[in-house]
């Protein structure tokens, strides 16, 4: 096959396949019933397989497994046609170039400020004061404290944020809270609710035009399954 022939065959194949980007864990598990509503069954268990591309019972649909924070990037650049990702991830990414048709109401939790038990948070955030906050979610935290008129020194972390106040590196953290058990286990308390978080369906805008009927079918099936849940 010539180079041009290969490119044509690849783009024909790409046009015929719908690729959905998911992250392992809660989002993957909670997306399965939505896929089932569209007649799609993922044929391998990501917890058992090392494969990054999972086949489904439909030849024209596959799932790619990526880090949660990479889902918007894969969809933005066309590595995937659609993806499921948290509102937190979308805000941090910026959401440029992504069509966001649906709140799937899965992987629900909330974003909060937490501080060590006994820390006088109200005093620390009085207008004009300064606070040091460790977080992975710097865009959300910066915007939240700016709205309150609080000067914030942000320390960017990629995990285990609970450790930052315990080691004296920060006064507080901004993190996702689900059951609250992680905060409690680390002697931290929630001092402020920032926003509710759930996962959304995101779609590549070019794919939406090129594969309109198949993507619409998925969006409609996801929408009715979400309403029934
Ligand atoms: P929990 O102990 O149930 O409150 O869970 C808190 C821990 O789980 C924190 O480390 C969070 O970053 C993480 N977490 C909770 N909910 C989510 C979610 N929907 N997506 C990603 N991480 C989460």
Coordinates of C-alpha atoms and ligand atoms in Angstrom, one line a residue, residues 26 107-109 137 161-162 175-183, ligand 1:
X26 CA -15.6 5.1 39.5
X107 CA -19.3 10.0 40.2
X108 CA -21.0 12.6 42.3
X109 CA -19.0 14.4 45.1
X137 CA -7.3 22.2 41.6
X161 CA -3.2 16.9 49.6
X162 CA -4.3 16.0 53.1
X175 CA -10.0 18.8 47.4
X176 CA -12.8 16.5 46.3
X177 CA -14.9 15.1 49.1
X178 CA -17.2 12.1 48.8
X179 CA -17.9 10.3 52.1
X180 CA -15.6 12.6 54.2
X181 CA -13.7 9.6 55.5
X182 CA -10.3 10.7 54.1
X183 CA -10.6 14.1 55.8
Ligands
LIG1 P1 -13.8 10.4 50.7 O1 -12.9 9.8 51.7 O2 -14.9 9.4 50.3 O3 -14.4 11.7 51.0 O4 -13.0 10.6 49.3 C1 -12.0 11.6 49.3 C2 -10.9 11.2 48.4 O5 -11.3 10.6 47.2 C3 -10.0 12.4 48.1 O6 -8.6 12.0 48.0 C4 -10.5 12.8 46.7 O7 -9.5 13.4 45.9 C5 -11.0 11.5 46.1 N1 -12.3 11.6 45.4 C6 -13.5 11.6 46.0 N2 -14.5 11.7 45.0 C7 -13.8 11.7 43.8 C8 -14.3 11.8 42.5 N3 -15.6 11.8 42.1 N4 -13.3 11.8 41.5 C9 -12.0 11.7 41.8 N5 -11.5 11.6 43.1 C10 -12.4 11.6 44.1

